[in-house]
Amino acid sequence: MKLTAKLLTAAALLTVSATAMAHSGHAEGGFTSGLLHPMLGLDHLLAMAAIGFWSVRQSKHMKNATPAFVIGGMILGATLAWSGLSLPGVETGITFSVLVAGILIATLAKLPTAVGGTLVGAFMLFHGFAHGAEMPAGATLAAYLAGFSIATLAITLVGRGLGSLMLKADSRFSRGVGGVLAVAGAYLAAA
């Protein structure tokens, strides 16, 4: 089985298992809450998948480092929330991440690793802050963190898998996906 097919299969199984766990009535420790949170918010889902999709066309170093930038930004943002610090413009930052990621895909933009990594980390800082601030009362911090980190990584890798499939197709398809994401980001910003 090719790597892309394996990634898509793993993400599908993760989604199915998370859904099954969500209906079991046993959200012990917060792992299930953390796992489901990124999958249930359209803005989070679109941004993480878009970043994975975009990363496929980047330099090898940026492509390989993207998951670390994603998880690092998420954990930093959540840590800020758990520390009681405020982060102005969280919702704006989240919707902006969808809009900009869509534009980057639509324009087939390639960024230097320092710029791309900083941008991805900043986007995920906002997402992580939202995840941290929305941690359910009584949830175990480590379990919740593990859950949303796994889900975030899975969504990013699914986006990367779709981006890899699009590399073989006409670039107009990728541009179209980017355009749809940019419109979705603009809609989320206006809503």
mmCIF file of the C-alpha atoms, coordinates in Angstrom:
data_MODEL
# 
_entry.id   MODEL 
# 
loop_
_atom_site.group_PDB 
_atom_site.id 
_atom_site.type_symbol 
_atom_site.label_atom_id 
_atom_site.label_alt_id 
_atom_site.label_comp_id 
_atom_site.label_asym_id 
_atom_site.label_entity_id 
_atom_site.label_seq_id 
_atom_site.pdbx_PDB_ins_code 
_atom_site.Cartn_x 
_atom_site.Cartn_y 
_atom_site.Cartn_z 
_atom_site.occupancy 
_atom_site.B_iso_or_equiv 
_atom_site.pdbx_formal_charge 
_atom_site.auth_seq_id 
_atom_site.auth_comp_id 
_atom_site.auth_asym_id 
_atom_site.auth_atom_id 
_atom_site.pdbx_PDB_model_num 
ATOM 1   C CA . MET A 1 1   ? 0.000   0.000  0.000   1.00 0.00 ? 1   MET A CA 1 
ATOM 2   C CA . LYS A 1 2   ? 1.373   3.428  -0.895  1.00 0.00 ? 2   LYS A CA 1 
ATOM 3   C CA . LEU A 1 3   ? 2.173   5.905  1.867   1.00 0.00 ? 3   LEU A CA 1 
ATOM 4   C CA . THR A 1 4   ? -0.657  8.251  0.903   1.00 0.00 ? 4   THR A CA 1 
ATOM 5   C CA . ALA A 1 5   ? -3.202  5.419  1.037   1.00 0.00 ? 5   ALA A CA 1 
ATOM 6   C CA . LYS A 1 6   ? -1.834  4.355  4.421   1.00 0.00 ? 6   LYS A CA 1 
ATOM 7   C CA . LEU A 1 7   ? -2.136  7.903  5.777   1.00 0.00 ? 7   LEU A CA 1 
ATOM 8   C CA . LEU A 1 8   ? -5.698  8.266  4.536   1.00 0.00 ? 8   LEU A CA 1 
ATOM 9   C CA . THR A 1 9   ? -6.646  4.863  5.960   1.00 0.00 ? 9   THR A CA 1 
ATOM 10  C CA . ALA A 1 10  ? -5.078  5.677  9.322   1.00 0.00 ? 10  ALA A CA 1 
ATOM 11  C CA . ALA A 1 11  ? -6.888  9.005  9.503   1.00 0.00 ? 11  ALA A CA 1 
ATOM 12  C CA . ALA A 1 12  ? -10.202 7.354  8.603   1.00 0.00 ? 12  ALA A CA 1 
ATOM 13  C CA . LEU A 1 13  ? -9.699  4.711  11.295  1.00 0.00 ? 13  LEU A CA 1 
ATOM 14  C CA . LEU A 1 14  ? -8.791  7.412  13.801  1.00 0.00 ? 14  LEU A CA 1 
ATOM 15  C CA . THR A 1 15  ? -11.977 9.279  12.995  1.00 0.00 ? 15  THR A CA 1 
ATOM 16  C CA . VAL A 1 16  ? -14.101 6.129  13.255  1.00 0.00 ? 16  VAL A CA 1 
ATOM 17  C CA . SER A 1 17  ? -12.507 5.071  16.544  1.00 0.00 ? 17  SER A CA 1 
ATOM 18  C CA . ALA A 1 18  ? -12.880 8.574  17.963  1.00 0.00 ? 18  ALA A CA 1 
ATOM 19  C CA . THR A 1 19  ? -16.544 8.615  17.012  1.00 0.00 ? 19  THR A CA 1 
ATOM 20  C CA . ALA A 1 20  ? -17.068 5.223  18.636  1.00 0.00 ? 20  ALA A CA 1 
ATOM 21  C CA . MET A 1 21  ? -15.300 6.401  21.790  1.00 0.00 ? 21  MET A CA 1 
ATOM 22  C CA . ALA A 1 22  ? -17.394 9.557  21.871  1.00 0.00 ? 22  ALA A CA 1 
ATOM 23  C CA . HIS A 1 23  ? -20.585 7.522  22.051  1.00 0.00 ? 23  HIS A CA 1 
ATOM 24  C CA . SER A 1 24  ? -19.332 5.128  24.702  1.00 0.00 ? 24  SER A CA 1 
ATOM 25  C CA . GLY A 1 25  ? -20.028 7.585  27.521  1.00 0.00 ? 25  GLY A CA 1 
ATOM 26  C CA . HIS A 1 26  ? -16.523 7.092  28.903  1.00 0.00 ? 26  HIS A CA 1 
ATOM 27  C CA . ALA A 1 27  ? -14.609 10.298 28.138  1.00 0.00 ? 27  ALA A CA 1 
ATOM 28  C CA . GLU A 1 28  ? -12.158 9.509  30.921  1.00 0.00 ? 28  GLU A CA 1 
ATOM 29  C CA . GLY A 1 29  ? -9.357  11.940 31.552  1.00 0.00 ? 29  GLY A CA 1 
ATOM 30  C CA . GLY A 1 30  ? -10.042 14.181 28.569  1.00 0.00 ? 30  GLY A CA 1 
ATOM 31  C CA . PHE A 1 31  ? -8.292  12.159 25.853  1.00 0.00 ? 31  PHE A CA 1 
ATOM 32  C CA . THR A 1 32  ? -11.490 11.702 23.849  1.00 0.00 ? 32  THR A CA 1 
ATOM 33  C CA . SER A 1 33  ? -12.400 15.366 24.277  1.00 0.00 ? 33  SER A CA 1 
ATOM 34  C CA . GLY A 1 34  ? -8.973  16.386 23.048  1.00 0.00 ? 34  GLY A CA 1 
ATOM 35  C CA . LEU A 1 35  ? -9.147  13.944 20.163  1.00 0.00 ? 35  LEU A CA 1 
ATOM 36  C CA . LEU A 1 36  ? -12.544 15.129 18.978  1.00 0.00 ? 36  LEU A CA 1 
ATOM 37  C CA . HIS A 1 37  ? -12.140 18.873 19.466  1.00 0.00 ? 37  HIS A CA 1 
ATOM 38  C CA . PRO A 1 38  ? -10.020 19.544 16.340  1.00 0.00 ? 38  PRO A CA 1 
ATOM 39  C CA . MET A 1 39  ? -12.244 17.298 14.220  1.00 0.00 ? 39  MET A CA 1 
ATOM 40  C CA . LEU A 1 40  ? -15.505 18.965 15.184  1.00 0.00 ? 40  LEU A CA 1 
ATOM 41  C CA . GLY A 1 41  ? -14.601 22.588 14.486  1.00 0.00 ? 41  GLY A CA 1 
ATOM 42  C CA . LEU A 1 42  ? -14.775 23.401 10.776  1.00 0.00 ? 42  LEU A CA 1 
ATOM 43  C CA . ASP A 1 43  ? -12.250 26.229 11.093  1.00 0.00 ? 43  ASP A CA 1 
ATOM 44  C CA . HIS A 1 44  ? -9.730  24.003 12.867  1.00 0.00 ? 44  HIS A CA 1 
ATOM 45  C CA . LEU A 1 45  ? -10.285 21.128 10.468  1.00 0.00 ? 45  LEU A CA 1 
ATOM 46  C CA . LEU A 1 46  ? -9.873  23.295 7.362   1.00 0.00 ? 46  LEU A CA 1 
ATOM 47  C CA . ALA A 1 47  ? -6.767  25.118 8.616   1.00 0.00 ? 47  ALA A CA 1 
ATOM 48  C CA . MET A 1 48  ? -4.891  21.990 9.661   1.00 0.00 ? 48  MET A CA 1 
ATOM 49  C CA . ALA A 1 49  ? -5.763  20.095 6.492   1.00 0.00 ? 49  ALA A CA 1 
ATOM 50  C CA . ALA A 1 50  ? -4.843  23.142 4.394   1.00 0.00 ? 50  ALA A CA 1 
ATOM 51  C CA . ILE A 1 51  ? -1.446  23.471 6.050   1.00 0.00 ? 51  ILE A CA 1 
ATOM 52  C CA . GLY A 1 52  ? -0.728  19.819 5.344   1.00 0.00 ? 52  GLY A CA 1 
ATOM 53  C CA . PHE A 1 53  ? -1.913  20.258 1.749   1.00 0.00 ? 53  PHE A CA 1 
ATOM 54  C CA . TRP A 1 54  ? 0.240   23.370 1.270   1.00 0.00 ? 54  TRP A CA 1 
ATOM 55  C CA . SER A 1 55  ? 3.340   21.764 2.804   1.00 0.00 ? 55  SER A CA 1 
ATOM 56  C CA . VAL A 1 56  ? 3.602   19.217 -0.016  1.00 0.00 ? 56  VAL A CA 1 
ATOM 57  C CA . ARG A 1 57  ? 4.845   21.835 -2.498  1.00 0.00 ? 57  ARG A CA 1 
ATOM 58  C CA . GLN A 1 58  ? 7.416   23.284 -0.091  1.00 0.00 ? 58  GLN A CA 1 
ATOM 59  C CA . SER A 1 59  ? 11.114  22.501 0.163   1.00 0.00 ? 59  SER A CA 1 
ATOM 60  C CA . LYS A 1 60  ? 11.969  19.097 1.573   1.00 0.00 ? 60  LYS A CA 1 
ATOM 61  C CA . HIS A 1 61  ? 13.075  20.688 4.844   1.00 0.00 ? 61  HIS A CA 1 
ATOM 62  C CA . MET A 1 62  ? 9.852   22.700 5.239   1.00 0.00 ? 62  MET A CA 1 
ATOM 63  C CA . LYS A 1 63  ? 7.712   19.733 4.260   1.00 0.00 ? 63  LYS A CA 1 
ATOM 64  C CA . ASN A 1 64  ? 9.418   17.499 6.814   1.00 0.00 ? 64  ASN A CA 1 
ATOM 65  C CA . ALA A 1 65  ? 9.323   20.151 9.550   1.00 0.00 ? 65  ALA A CA 1 
ATOM 66  C CA . THR A 1 66  ? 5.663   21.132 9.090   1.00 0.00 ? 66  THR A CA 1 
ATOM 67  C CA . PRO A 1 67  ? 4.266   18.581 11.588  1.00 0.00 ? 67  PRO A CA 1 
ATOM 68  C CA . ALA A 1 68  ? 6.695   19.887 14.237  1.00 0.00 ? 68  ALA A CA 1 
ATOM 69  C CA . PHE A 1 69  ? 5.680   23.500 13.520  1.00 0.00 ? 69  PHE A CA 1 
ATOM 70  C CA . VAL A 1 70  ? 2.004   22.502 13.757  1.00 0.00 ? 70  VAL A CA 1 
ATOM 71  C CA . ILE A 1 71  ? 2.320   20.593 17.034  1.00 0.00 ? 71  ILE A CA 1 
ATOM 72  C CA . GLY A 1 72  ? 4.764   23.122 18.511  1.00 0.00 ? 72  GLY A CA 1 
ATOM 73  C CA . GLY A 1 73  ? 2.416   26.029 17.804  1.00 0.00 ? 73  GLY A CA 1 
ATOM 74  C CA . MET A 1 74  ? -0.567  24.120 19.169  1.00 0.00 ? 74  MET A CA 1 
ATOM 75  C CA . ILE A 1 75  ? 1.198   23.206 22.405  1.00 0.00 ? 75  ILE A CA 1 
ATOM 76  C CA . LEU A 1 76  ? 2.549   26.734 22.882  1.00 0.00 ? 76  LEU A CA 1 
ATOM 77  C CA . GLY A 1 77  ? -0.909  28.227 22.352  1.00 0.00 ? 77  GLY A CA 1 
ATOM 78  C CA . ALA A 1 78  ? -2.559  25.761 24.734  1.00 0.00 ? 78  ALA A CA 1 
ATOM 79  C CA . THR A 1 79  ? 0.131   26.446 27.330  1.00 0.00 ? 79  THR A CA 1 
ATOM 80  C CA . LEU A 1 80  ? -0.610  30.174 27.117  1.00 0.00 ? 80  LEU A CA 1 
ATOM 81  C CA . ALA A 1 81  ? -4.306  29.472 27.734  1.00 0.00 ? 81  ALA A CA 1 
ATOM 82  C CA . TRP A 1 82  ? -3.596  27.096 30.618  1.00 0.00 ? 82  TRP A CA 1 
ATOM 83  C CA . SER A 1 83  ? -1.261  29.682 32.155  1.00 0.00 ? 83  SER A CA 1 
ATOM 84  C CA . GLY A 1 84  ? -4.132  32.167 32.312  1.00 0.00 ? 84  GLY A CA 1 
ATOM 85  C CA . LEU A 1 85  ? -2.590  34.530 29.776  1.00 0.00 ? 85  LEU A CA 1 
ATOM 86  C CA . SER A 1 86  ? -4.734  36.230 27.181  1.00 0.00 ? 86  SER A CA 1 
ATOM 87  C CA . LEU A 1 87  ? -4.223  36.204 23.436  1.00 0.00 ? 87  LEU A CA 1 
ATOM 88  C CA . PRO A 1 88  ? -6.140  38.942 21.624  1.00 0.00 ? 88  PRO A CA 1 
ATOM 89  C CA . GLY A 1 89  ? -7.852  38.137 18.347  1.00 0.00 ? 89  GLY A CA 1 
ATOM 90  C CA . VAL A 1 90  ? -7.953  34.352 18.708  1.00 0.00 ? 90  VAL A CA 1 
ATOM 91  C CA . GLU A 1 91  ? -10.995 33.848 16.469  1.00 0.00 ? 91  GLU A CA 1 
ATOM 92  C CA . THR A 1 92  ? -9.634  36.320 13.934  1.00 0.00 ? 92  THR A CA 1 
ATOM 93  C CA . GLY A 1 93  ? -6.305  34.478 13.922  1.00 0.00 ? 93  GLY A CA 1 
ATOM 94  C CA . ILE A 1 94  ? -8.056  31.155 13.394  1.00 0.00 ? 94  ILE A CA 1 
ATOM 95  C CA . THR A 1 95  ? -10.192 32.334 10.477  1.00 0.00 ? 95  THR A CA 1 
ATOM 96  C CA . PHE A 1 96  ? -7.240  34.252 9.026   1.00 0.00 ? 96  PHE A CA 1 
ATOM 97  C CA . SER A 1 97  ? -5.250  30.987 9.035   1.00 0.00 ? 97  SER A CA 1 
ATOM 98  C CA . VAL A 1 98  ? -7.871  29.321 6.819   1.00 0.00 ? 98  VAL A CA 1 
ATOM 99  C CA . LEU A 1 99  ? -7.990  32.303 4.465   1.00 0.00 ? 99  LEU A CA 1 
ATOM 100 C CA . VAL A 1 100 ? -4.195  32.662 4.149   1.00 0.00 ? 100 VAL A CA 1 
ATOM 101 C CA . ALA A 1 101 ? -3.602  28.917 3.817   1.00 0.00 ? 101 ALA A CA 1 
ATOM 102 C CA . GLY A 1 102 ? -6.158  28.874 0.996   1.00 0.00 ? 102 GLY A CA 1 
ATOM 103 C CA . ILE A 1 103 ? -4.393  31.759 -0.727  1.00 0.00 ? 103 ILE A CA 1 
ATOM 104 C CA . LEU A 1 104 ? -1.010  30.037 -0.342  1.00 0.00 ? 104 LEU A CA 1 
ATOM 105 C CA . ILE A 1 105 ? -2.417  26.896 -1.948  1.00 0.00 ? 105 ILE A CA 1 
ATOM 106 C CA . ALA A 1 106 ? -4.228  28.772 -4.715  1.00 0.00 ? 106 ALA A CA 1 
ATOM 107 C CA . THR A 1 107 ? -1.113  30.717 -5.675  1.00 0.00 ? 107 THR A CA 1 
ATOM 108 C CA . LEU A 1 108 ? 1.158   27.645 -5.349  1.00 0.00 ? 108 LEU A CA 1 
ATOM 109 C CA . ALA A 1 109 ? 3.311   29.825 -3.081  1.00 0.00 ? 109 ALA A CA 1 
ATOM 110 C CA . LYS A 1 110 ? 6.648   28.455 -1.926  1.00 0.00 ? 110 LYS A CA 1 
ATOM 111 C CA . LEU A 1 111 ? 8.067   30.079 1.180   1.00 0.00 ? 111 LEU A CA 1 
ATOM 112 C CA . PRO A 1 112 ? 11.487  29.806 2.783   1.00 0.00 ? 112 PRO A CA 1 
ATOM 113 C CA . THR A 1 113 ? 11.423  27.459 5.771   1.00 0.00 ? 113 THR A CA 1 
ATOM 114 C CA . ALA A 1 114 ? 11.958  30.280 8.282   1.00 0.00 ? 114 ALA A CA 1 
ATOM 115 C CA . VAL A 1 115 ? 8.996   32.242 6.896   1.00 0.00 ? 115 VAL A CA 1 
ATOM 116 C CA . GLY A 1 116 ? 6.742   29.233 6.331   1.00 0.00 ? 116 GLY A CA 1 
ATOM 117 C CA . GLY A 1 117 ? 7.558   27.723 9.719   1.00 0.00 ? 117 GLY A CA 1 
ATOM 118 C CA . THR A 1 118 ? 6.902   31.001 11.509  1.00 0.00 ? 118 THR A CA 1 
ATOM 119 C CA . LEU A 1 119 ? 3.597   31.421 9.693   1.00 0.00 ? 119 LEU A CA 1 
ATOM 120 C CA . VAL A 1 120 ? 2.468   27.855 10.460  1.00 0.00 ? 120 VAL A CA 1 
ATOM 121 C CA . GLY A 1 121 ? 3.559   28.188 14.088  1.00 0.00 ? 121 GLY A CA 1 
ATOM 122 C CA . ALA A 1 122 ? 1.681   31.493 14.437  1.00 0.00 ? 122 ALA A CA 1 
ATOM 123 C CA . PHE A 1 123 ? -1.471  30.015 12.915  1.00 0.00 ? 123 PHE A CA 1 
ATOM 124 C CA . MET A 1 124 ? -1.312  27.049 15.247  1.00 0.00 ? 124 MET A CA 1 
ATOM 125 C CA . LEU A 1 125 ? -0.655  29.295 18.244  1.00 0.00 ? 125 LEU A CA 1 
ATOM 126 C CA . PHE A 1 126 ? -4.190  30.654 17.830  1.00 0.00 ? 126 PHE A CA 1 
ATOM 127 C CA . HIS A 1 127 ? -5.667  27.194 17.304  1.00 0.00 ? 127 HIS A CA 1 
ATOM 128 C CA . GLY A 1 128 ? -3.797  25.812 20.303  1.00 0.00 ? 128 GLY A CA 1 
ATOM 129 C CA . PHE A 1 129 ? -4.937  28.680 22.495  1.00 0.00 ? 129 PHE A CA 1 
ATOM 130 C CA . ALA A 1 130 ? -8.552  27.957 21.564  1.00 0.00 ? 130 ALA A CA 1 
ATOM 131 C CA . HIS A 1 131 ? -8.086  24.243 22.284  1.00 0.00 ? 131 HIS A CA 1 
ATOM 132 C CA . GLY A 1 132 ? -6.460  24.991 25.622  1.00 0.00 ? 132 GLY A CA 1 
ATOM 133 C CA . ALA A 1 133 ? -9.124  27.500 26.645  1.00 0.00 ? 133 ALA A CA 1 
ATOM 134 C CA . GLU A 1 134 ? -11.888 25.025 25.757  1.00 0.00 ? 134 GLU A CA 1 
ATOM 135 C CA . MET A 1 135 ? -10.495 22.089 27.727  1.00 0.00 ? 135 MET A CA 1 
ATOM 136 C CA . PRO A 1 136 ? -13.406 20.545 29.650  1.00 0.00 ? 136 PRO A CA 1 
ATOM 137 C CA . ALA A 1 137 ? -13.441 20.990 33.409  1.00 0.00 ? 137 ALA A CA 1 
ATOM 138 C CA . GLY A 1 138 ? -12.029 17.951 35.146  1.00 0.00 ? 138 GLY A CA 1 
ATOM 139 C CA . ALA A 1 139 ? -10.098 16.755 32.084  1.00 0.00 ? 139 ALA A CA 1 
ATOM 140 C CA . THR A 1 140 ? -6.555  15.574 32.673  1.00 0.00 ? 140 THR A CA 1 
ATOM 141 C CA . LEU A 1 141 ? -4.232  18.059 31.017  1.00 0.00 ? 141 LEU A CA 1 
ATOM 142 C CA . ALA A 1 142 ? -1.814  15.422 29.667  1.00 0.00 ? 142 ALA A CA 1 
ATOM 143 C CA . ALA A 1 143 ? -4.626  13.266 28.258  1.00 0.00 ? 143 ALA A CA 1 
ATOM 144 C CA . TYR A 1 144 ? -6.354  16.227 26.616  1.00 0.00 ? 144 TYR A CA 1 
ATOM 145 C CA . LEU A 1 145 ? -3.043  17.431 25.164  1.00 0.00 ? 145 LEU A CA 1 
ATOM 146 C CA . ALA A 1 146 ? -2.292  13.954 23.790  1.00 0.00 ? 146 ALA A CA 1 
ATOM 147 C CA . GLY A 1 147 ? -5.761  13.738 22.238  1.00 0.00 ? 147 GLY A CA 1 
ATOM 148 C CA . PHE A 1 148 ? -5.684  17.056 20.431  1.00 0.00 ? 148 PHE A CA 1 
ATOM 149 C CA . SER A 1 149 ? -2.061  16.559 19.369  1.00 0.00 ? 149 SER A CA 1 
ATOM 150 C CA . ILE A 1 150 ? -2.875  13.195 17.768  1.00 0.00 ? 150 ILE A CA 1 
ATOM 151 C CA . ALA A 1 151 ? -5.976  14.573 16.045  1.00 0.00 ? 151 ALA A CA 1 
ATOM 152 C CA . THR A 1 152 ? -4.107  17.651 14.817  1.00 0.00 ? 152 THR A CA 1 
ATOM 153 C CA . LEU A 1 153 ? -1.309  15.557 13.404  1.00 0.00 ? 153 LEU A CA 1 
ATOM 154 C CA . ALA A 1 154 ? -3.772  13.173 11.732  1.00 0.00 ? 154 ALA A CA 1 
ATOM 155 C CA . ILE A 1 155 ? -5.682  16.021 10.076  1.00 0.00 ? 155 ILE A CA 1 
ATOM 156 C CA . THR A 1 156 ? -2.446  17.633 8.896   1.00 0.00 ? 156 THR A CA 1 
ATOM 157 C CA . LEU A 1 157 ? -1.257  14.315 7.442   1.00 0.00 ? 157 LEU A CA 1 
ATOM 158 C CA . VAL A 1 158 ? -4.574  13.754 5.673   1.00 0.00 ? 158 VAL A CA 1 
ATOM 159 C CA . GLY A 1 159 ? -4.158  17.214 4.127   1.00 0.00 ? 159 GLY A CA 1 
ATOM 160 C CA . ARG A 1 160 ? -0.647  16.256 3.113   1.00 0.00 ? 160 ARG A CA 1 
ATOM 161 C CA . GLY A 1 161 ? -1.940  13.016 1.577   1.00 0.00 ? 161 GLY A CA 1 
ATOM 162 C CA . LEU A 1 162 ? -4.511  14.942 -0.457  1.00 0.00 ? 162 LEU A CA 1 
ATOM 163 C CA . GLY A 1 163 ? -1.852  17.449 -1.475  1.00 0.00 ? 163 GLY A CA 1 
ATOM 164 C CA . SER A 1 164 ? 0.383   14.583 -2.629  1.00 0.00 ? 164 SER A CA 1 
ATOM 165 C CA . LEU A 1 165 ? -2.430  13.220 -4.763  1.00 0.00 ? 165 LEU A CA 1 
ATOM 166 C CA . MET A 1 166 ? -2.913  16.666 -6.291  1.00 0.00 ? 166 MET A CA 1 
ATOM 167 C CA . LEU A 1 167 ? 0.777   16.931 -7.191  1.00 0.00 ? 167 LEU A CA 1 
ATOM 168 C CA . LYS A 1 168 ? 0.147   14.315 -9.847  1.00 0.00 ? 168 LYS A CA 1 
ATOM 169 C CA . ALA A 1 169 ? -2.847  16.190 -11.215 1.00 0.00 ? 169 ALA A CA 1 
ATOM 170 C CA . ASP A 1 170 ? -3.077  19.457 -13.083 1.00 0.00 ? 170 ASP A CA 1 
ATOM 171 C CA . SER A 1 171 ? -2.126  22.388 -10.819 1.00 0.00 ? 171 SER A CA 1 
ATOM 172 C CA . ARG A 1 172 ? -5.539  23.918 -11.532 1.00 0.00 ? 172 ARG A CA 1 
ATOM 173 C CA . PHE A 1 173 ? -7.034  21.383 -9.109  1.00 0.00 ? 173 PHE A CA 1 
ATOM 174 C CA . SER A 1 174 ? -4.748  22.566 -6.320  1.00 0.00 ? 174 SER A CA 1 
ATOM 175 C CA . ARG A 1 175 ? -5.508  26.167 -7.193  1.00 0.00 ? 175 ARG A CA 1 
ATOM 176 C CA . GLY A 1 176 ? -9.226  25.356 -7.047  1.00 0.00 ? 176 GLY A CA 1 
ATOM 177 C CA . VAL A 1 177 ? -8.881  23.724 -3.634  1.00 0.00 ? 177 VAL A CA 1 
ATOM 178 C CA . GLY A 1 178 ? -6.982  26.780 -2.428  1.00 0.00 ? 178 GLY A CA 1 
ATOM 179 C CA . GLY A 1 179 ? -9.637  29.093 -3.812  1.00 0.00 ? 179 GLY A CA 1 
ATOM 180 C CA . VAL A 1 180 ? -12.396 27.174 -2.041  1.00 0.00 ? 180 VAL A CA 1 
ATOM 181 C CA . LEU A 1 181 ? -10.425 27.293 1.222   1.00 0.00 ? 181 LEU A CA 1 
ATOM 182 C CA . ALA A 1 182 ? -9.810  31.035 0.851   1.00 0.00 ? 182 ALA A CA 1 
ATOM 183 C CA . VAL A 1 183 ? -13.535 31.634 0.286   1.00 0.00 ? 183 VAL A CA 1 
ATOM 184 C CA . ALA A 1 184 ? -14.335 29.437 3.287   1.00 0.00 ? 184 ALA A CA 1 
ATOM 185 C CA . GLY A 1 185 ? -11.884 31.468 5.386   1.00 0.00 ? 185 GLY A CA 1 
ATOM 186 C CA . ALA A 1 186 ? -13.457 34.721 4.201   1.00 0.00 ? 186 ALA A CA 1 
ATOM 187 C CA . TYR A 1 187 ? -16.920 33.362 5.006   1.00 0.00 ? 187 TYR A CA 1 
ATOM 188 C CA . LEU A 1 188 ? -15.812 32.271 8.493   1.00 0.00 ? 188 LEU A CA 1 
ATOM 189 C CA . ALA A 1 189 ? -14.291 35.703 9.065   1.00 0.00 ? 189 ALA A CA 1 
ATOM 190 C CA . ALA A 1 190 ? -17.510 37.436 8.017   1.00 0.00 ? 190 ALA A CA 1 
ATOM 191 C CA . ALA A 1 191 ? -19.796 35.141 10.036  1.00 0.00 ? 191 ALA A CA 1 
# 
